[in-house]
CSV table of C-alpha atoms and ligand atoms in Angstrom, one decimal:
chain,number,residue,atom,x,y,z
A,1,MET,CA,0.0,0.0,0.0
A,2,SER,CA,1.4,3.4,-1.0
A,3,HIS,CA,1.9,6.3,1.4
A,4,SER,CA,-0.9,8.4,-0.2
A,5,ASP,CA,-3.4,5.5,0.1
A,6,SER,CA,-2.8,5.4,3.9
A,7,ARG,CA,-3.6,9.0,4.4
A,8,PRO,CA,-7.0,9.9,5.7
A,9,HIS,CA,-9.3,11.5,3.0
A,10,THR,CA,-9.5,15.0,4.4
A,11,PRO,CA,-10.7,17.8,2.1
A,12,ALA,CA,-7.2,19.2,2.1
A,13,ASN,CA,-5.6,16.0,0.9
A,14,ASP,CA,-8.3,15.6,-1.8
A,15,ASP,CA,-7.5,19.1,-3.0
A,16,ALA,CA,-3.8,18.3,-3.1
A,17,ALA,CA,-4.5,15.0,-5.0
A,18,ASP,CA,-6.7,16.8,-7.5
A,19,ALA,CA,-4.1,19.5,-8.1
A,20,SER,CA,-1.3,16.9,-8.7
A,21,SER,CA,-3.4,14.8,-11.1
A,22,ARG,CA,-4.4,18.0,-12.9
A,23,LEU,CA,-0.7,18.9,-13.2
A,24,ARG,CA,0.2,15.5,-14.5
A,25,ALA,CA,-2.6,15.7,-17.1
A,26,GLU,CA,-1.3,19.1,-18.1
A,27,VAL,CA,2.2,17.9,-18.4
A,28,ALA,CA,1.1,14.9,-20.5
A,29,ASP,CA,-1.0,17.2,-22.7
A,30,LEU,CA,2.0,19.6,-23.2
A,31,LYS,CA,4.3,16.7,-24.1
A,32,ALA,CA,1.7,15.3,-26.6
A,33,ARG,CA,1.4,18.8,-28.2
A,34,ALA,CA,5.1,19.2,-28.4
A,35,ALA,CA,5.5,15.8,-30.1
A,36,ASP,CA,2.7,16.7,-32.5
A,37,HIS,CA,4.3,20.0,-33.3
A,38,ALA,CA,7.7,18.4,-33.9
A,39,ALA,CA,6.1,15.7,-36.1
A,40,ARG,CA,4.3,18.4,-38.2
A,41,ALA,CA,7.5,20.5,-38.5
A,42,LEU,CA,9.3,17.4,-39.8
A,43,ALA,CA,6.5,16.6,-42.3
A,44,GLN,CA,6.6,20.2,-43.5
A,45,GLN,CA,10.4,20.0,-43.9
A,46,ASP,CA,10.1,16.9,-45.9
A,47,ALA,CA,7.4,18.4,-48.2
A,48,ASP,CA,9.7,21.5,-48.7
A,49,ARG,CA,12.6,19.2,-49.5
A,50,LEU,CA,10.5,17.4,-52.1
A,51,ARG,CA,9.6,20.7,-53.8
A,52,ILE,CA,13.2,21.9,-53.7
A,53,ALA,CA,14.5,18.6,-55.1
A,54,ARG,CA,12.0,18.7,-58.0
A,55,ASP,CA,12.7,22.4,-58.8
A,56,LEU,CA,16.5,21.7,-58.8
A,57,HIS,CA,16.1,18.8,-61.1
A,58,ASP,CA,13.6,20.5,-63.5
A,59,THR,CA,15.1,24.0,-63.8
A,60,LEU,CA,18.8,23.1,-63.8
A,61,GLY,CA,18.1,20.0,-65.8
A,62,GLN,CA,16.9,22.1,-68.8
A,63,TYR,CA,20.0,24.3,-68.7
A,64,PHE,CA,22.2,21.3,-68.9
A,65,THR,CA,20.4,19.9,-71.8
A,66,VAL,CA,20.7,23.2,-73.8
A,67,LEU,CA,24.4,23.5,-72.7
A,68,ALA,CA,25.2,20.0,-74.1
A,69,LEU,CA,23.5,20.8,-77.4
A,70,GLU,CA,25.4,24.1,-77.8
A,71,LEU,CA,28.7,22.5,-76.9
A,72,ASN,CA,28.2,19.9,-79.6
A,73,THR,CA,27.7,22.7,-82.2
A,74,LEU,CA,30.8,24.4,-80.9
A,75,ARG,CA,32.8,21.2,-81.1
A,76,ARG,CA,31.8,20.7,-84.8
A,77,GLU,CA,32.9,24.3,-85.6
A,78,ALA,CA,36.2,23.9,-83.7
A,79,VAL,CA,37.6,21.0,-85.7
A,80,ALA,CA,40.3,23.0,-87.3
A,81,HIS,CA,41.3,24.7,-84.0
A,82,PRO,CA,42.8,22.3,-81.6
A,83,ALA,CA,43.1,24.7,-78.7
A,84,ILE,CA,39.4,25.6,-78.9
A,85,GLU,CA,38.5,22.0,-79.4
A,86,ALA,CA,40.4,21.0,-76.2
A,87,ALA,CA,38.7,23.8,-74.3
A,88,VAL,CA,35.3,22.8,-75.5
A,89,ALA,CA,36.0,19.2,-74.4
A,90,ARG,CA,37.0,20.4,-70.9
A,91,ILE,CA,33.8,22.5,-70.6
A,92,ALA,CA,31.8,19.5,-71.8
A,93,THR,CA,33.3,17.3,-69.1
A,94,LEU,CA,32.8,20.0,-66.4
A,95,SER,CA,29.2,20.5,-67.5
A,96,GLU,CA,28.5,16.7,-67.3
A,97,THR,CA,30.1,16.5,-63.8
A,98,ALA,CA,27.9,19.5,-62.7
A,99,ARG,CA,24.8,17.8,-64.1
A,100,ARG,CA,25.6,14.6,-62.2
A,101,ASP,CA,26.3,16.5,-59.0
A,102,VAL,CA,23.0,18.4,-59.3
A,103,ASP,CA,21.1,15.1,-59.9
A,104,GLN,CA,22.8,13.5,-56.9
A,105,LEU,CA,22.1,16.6,-54.7
A,106,ALA,CA,18.4,16.5,-55.7
A,107,TRP,CA,18.3,12.8,-55.0
A,108,GLU,CA,19.8,13.2,-51.5
A,109,ILE,CA,17.5,16.1,-50.6
A,110,ARG,CA,14.5,13.8,-51.3
A,111,PRO,CA,15.0,10.3,-52.8
A,112,PRO,CA,12.1,9.7,-55.2
A,113,GLU,CA,12.2,6.0,-54.2
A,114,LEU,CA,10.6,7.1,-50.9
A,115,ASN,CA,7.6,8.6,-52.7
A,116,GLU,CA,7.2,6.1,-55.5
A,117,GLN,CA,8.2,2.5,-56.0
A,118,GLY,CA,11.1,0.9,-54.4
A,119,GLY,CA,11.1,2.3,-50.9
A,120,LEU,CA,14.0,1.7,-48.6
A,121,ALA,CA,15.0,-1.5,-50.4
A,122,ARG,CA,16.0,0.6,-53.4
A,123,ALA,CA,16.9,3.9,-51.7
A,124,ILE,CA,19.5,2.4,-49.3
A,125,PRO,CA,21.6,0.6,-51.9
A,126,HIS,CA,21.5,3.7,-54.1
A,127,LEU,CA,22.8,5.9,-51.2
A,128,LEU,CA,25.6,3.4,-50.4
A,129,GLY,CA,26.6,3.0,-54.0
A,130,GLU,CA,27.1,6.8,-54.3
A,131,TRP,CA,29.2,6.9,-51.2
A,132,SER,CA,31.3,3.9,-52.3
A,133,ALA,CA,32.0,5.6,-55.6
A,134,ARG,CA,32.7,8.9,-53.9
A,135,THR,CA,35.1,7.7,-51.2
A,136,GLY,CA,36.5,4.4,-52.3
A,137,ALA,CA,35.4,2.8,-49.0
A,138,VAL,CA,33.3,-0.3,-49.4
A,139,PHE,CA,29.7,0.2,-48.2
A,140,GLN,CA,27.6,-2.9,-48.3
A,141,SER,CA,24.0,-3.5,-47.4
A,142,HIS,CA,21.9,-6.4,-46.4
A,143,ILE,CA,18.2,-5.5,-46.7
A,144,ALA,CA,15.8,-8.2,-45.3
A,145,ILE,CA,12.5,-6.5,-45.8
A,146,GLY,CA,11.4,-8.1,-49.2
A,147,THR,CA,9.1,-5.7,-51.0
A,148,ARG,CA,7.5,-4.4,-47.8
A,149,ARG,CA,6.7,-0.7,-47.4
A,150,PHE,CA,6.3,1.2,-44.2
A,151,THR,CA,4.6,4.4,-43.3
A,152,PRO,CA,6.1,7.5,-45.0
A,153,VAL,CA,7.2,8.8,-41.7
A,154,ILE,CA,9.0,5.6,-40.7
A,155,GLU,CA,10.7,5.3,-44.1
A,156,THR,CA,11.8,9.0,-44.1
A,157,THR,CA,13.0,8.7,-40.5
A,158,LEU,CA,15.2,5.7,-41.1
A,159,PHE,CA,16.6,7.2,-44.3
A,160,ARG,CA,17.5,10.5,-42.6
A,161,VAL,CA,19.1,8.6,-39.7
A,162,LEU,CA,21.1,6.4,-42.1
A,163,GLN,CA,22.3,9.5,-44.0
A,164,GLU,CA,23.6,11.0,-40.8
A,165,ALA,CA,25.2,7.7,-39.8
A,166,ILE,CA,27.0,7.4,-43.2
A,167,ARG,CA,28.1,11.0,-43.1
A,168,ASN,CA,29.7,10.2,-39.7
A,169,VAL,CA,31.4,7.1,-41.1
A,170,VAL,CA,32.8,9.3,-44.0
A,171,ASN,CA,33.7,12.3,-41.8
A,172,HIS,CA,35.0,10.7,-38.6
A,173,ALA,CA,35.6,7.0,-38.9
A,174,GLY,CA,38.3,6.7,-41.6
A,175,ALA,CA,36.8,3.3,-42.3
A,176,THR,CA,37.6,1.0,-45.2
A,177,ARG,CA,34.4,-0.9,-44.9
A,178,ALA,CA,31.0,-0.2,-43.5
A,179,GLY,CA,27.9,-2.4,-43.5
A,180,VAL,CA,24.2,-1.6,-43.2
A,181,ILE,CA,21.6,-4.2,-42.2
A,182,LEU,CA,17.9,-3.6,-42.3
A,183,GLN,CA,15.6,-6.2,-41.0
A,184,ALA,CA,11.8,-6.4,-40.5
A,185,HIS,CA,10.5,-8.4,-37.6
A,186,ASP,CA,6.9,-9.0,-36.5
A,187,ARG,CA,6.8,-5.9,-34.3
A,188,ASP,CA,9.8,-3.8,-35.2
A,189,LEU,CA,12.3,-2.8,-37.7
A,190,SER,CA,16.0,-2.9,-36.9
A,191,LEU,CA,18.7,-0.9,-38.7
A,192,THR,CA,22.4,-1.5,-37.9
A,193,ILE,CA,25.3,0.5,-39.2
A,194,GLU,CA,28.7,-0.9,-38.6
A,195,ASP,CA,32.1,0.4,-39.5
A,196,ASP,CA,35.7,-0.7,-39.1
A,197,GLY,CA,37.0,2.8,-38.4
A,198,VAL,CA,38.7,4.5,-35.5
A,199,GLY,CA,35.8,4.4,-33.2
A,200,PHE,CA,35.6,7.0,-30.4
A,201,ASP,CA,35.3,7.4,-26.6
A,202,LEU,CA,31.7,7.8,-25.7
A,203,ARG,CA,32.8,9.6,-22.5
A,204,GLU,CA,35.0,12.0,-24.2
A,205,GLU,CA,34.2,15.7,-23.8
A,206,GLY,CA,32.6,17.1,-27.0
A,207,ALA,CA,32.1,13.7,-28.6
A,208,MET,CA,28.8,13.3,-26.7
A,209,ASN,CA,25.8,14.9,-25.2
A,210,ALA,CA,25.2,14.3,-21.5
A,211,ASP,CA,23.1,11.2,-21.7
A,212,ASP,CA,24.4,8.5,-24.0
A,213,GLY,CA,26.7,9.6,-26.6
A,214,GLY,CA,26.4,11.8,-29.6
A,215,GLY,CA,26.8,15.4,-30.8
A,216,GLN,CA,24.3,17.4,-32.9
A,217,GLY,CA,24.0,14.7,-35.6
A,218,LEU,CA,23.4,11.8,-33.3
A,219,ARG,CA,21.1,13.9,-31.0
A,220,GLY,CA,19.0,14.9,-34.0
A,221,ALA,CA,18.8,11.3,-35.1
A,222,ARG,CA,17.6,10.3,-31.6
A,223,GLU,CA,15.0,13.1,-31.7
A,224,ARG,CA,13.7,12.0,-35.0
A,225,LEU,CA,13.5,8.4,-33.9
A,226,ALA,CA,11.7,9.3,-30.7
A,227,LEU,CA,8.9,10.8,-32.7
A,228,VAL,CA,8.1,7.3,-34.1
A,229,GLY,CA,8.9,5.6,-30.8
A,230,GLY,CA,12.3,4.4,-32.0
A,231,THR,CA,15.6,4.2,-30.3
A,232,LEU,CA,19.3,4.5,-31.1
A,233,GLU,CA,22.2,2.9,-29.3
A,234,VAL,CA,25.9,3.5,-30.0
A,235,GLU,CA,28.5,0.8,-29.4
A,236,THR,CA,32.1,1.9,-29.9
A,237,THR,CA,35.6,1.5,-28.7
A,238,PRO,CA,38.6,3.6,-29.7
A,239,GLY,CA,40.4,1.8,-32.5
A,240,ARG,CA,37.7,-0.8,-33.0
A,241,GLY,CA,35.0,0.7,-35.1
A,242,THR,CA,31.5,1.9,-34.3
A,243,THR,CA,28.1,0.2,-34.4
A,244,LEU,CA,24.7,2.0,-34.3
A,245,LEU,CA,21.7,-0.1,-33.4
A,246,ILE,CA,18.4,1.4,-34.3
A,247,HIS,CA,14.9,0.0,-33.5
A,248,VAL,CA,11.6,1.3,-34.7
A,249,PRO,CA,8.4,-0.3,-33.5
A,250,LEU,CA,5.9,-1.3,-36.2
B,301,ADP,N1,31.3,6.3,-37.1
B,301,ADP,C1,32.0,7.1,-36.3
B,301,ADP,N2,33.4,6.8,-36.2
B,301,ADP,C2,34.1,7.6,-35.4
B,301,ADP,N3,33.7,8.6,-34.7
B,301,ADP,C3,32.4,8.9,-34.7
B,301,ADP,C4,31.5,8.2,-35.6
B,301,ADP,N4,30.2,8.7,-35.4
B,301,ADP,C5,30.4,9.7,-34.6
B,301,ADP,N5,31.7,9.9,-34.1
B,301,ADP,C6,32.2,10.9,-33.1
B,301,ADP,O1,31.0,11.4,-32.4
B,301,ADP,C7,31.0,12.8,-32.6
B,301,ADP,C8,29.5,13.2,-32.6
B,301,ADP,O2,28.9,12.8,-33.9
B,301,ADP,P1,27.6,13.6,-34.3
B,301,ADP,O3,26.6,13.6,-33.2
B,301,ADP,O4,27.1,13.1,-35.6
B,301,ADP,O5,28.1,15.1,-34.5
B,301,ADP,P2,29.1,15.7,-35.7
B,301,ADP,O6,29.2,14.7,-36.8
B,301,ADP,O7,28.4,16.9,-36.1
B,301,ADP,O8,30.4,15.9,-35.0
B,301,ADP,C9,31.8,13.1,-33.8
B,301,ADP,O9,32.3,14.4,-33.8
B,301,ADP,C10,32.8,12.0,-33.8
B,301,ADP,O10,33.9,12.4,-32.9
B,302,MG,MG1,27.5,13.8,-37.6
């Protein structure tokens, strides 16, 4: 029997009990509203990203098409002028690189696979393929979700968290290999990101926020995950790589 149960029911005690249960209800209400607000802010952010990605792709895409046509004309006219021909070839290469970078940027801002067909099973290997090509490190994935799709908020959350995790591998780990495993179970999804890089000391000043490891990036990932009831754990030892363990309930 708890202490409050053993107290006599005087009017004063009843008032105090009322006040405290009102307070608890108000706190719960505030928390629910804060979570709702954060979820809507994220949904708005994702809608904005989708629009920006489409604009980038559509407007700049047209310029690159025209540029390529004009360069072809120039190249034909420049046949008798080796210096001009070489310069045109360099401009064509630069322009092609810029076009690919813009496409990739637009893709990363909002992978179309998350809106259309494919989902995470397509978006994750695409992301890892890009990073492998860009860095020379080997990024492998094992995706055990078949053709299953999840709610847009879950797919977007996992994708954003993975993007942050991969950025950390590239920026901090100095890894030669990294692996990503996504598995669907009856009641939850698990995402594991493992690298063979330098690892870090979770207790080190600056490398963590007070609770359980992580700076802005990892903290942001935890906040995103919390909105879908998910969790993120970090396992790392200096010199022995890093593993992130992520769970999202279904
Ligand atoms: N995969 C990793 N390998 C090595 N160190 C890491 C890794 N991920 C994170 N860290 C360390 O944890 C710190 C916090 O990461 P994060 O929260 O993403 O913030 P940021 O990347 O902005 O520094 C990093 O600065 C780095 O020292
Ligand atoms: Mg980071």
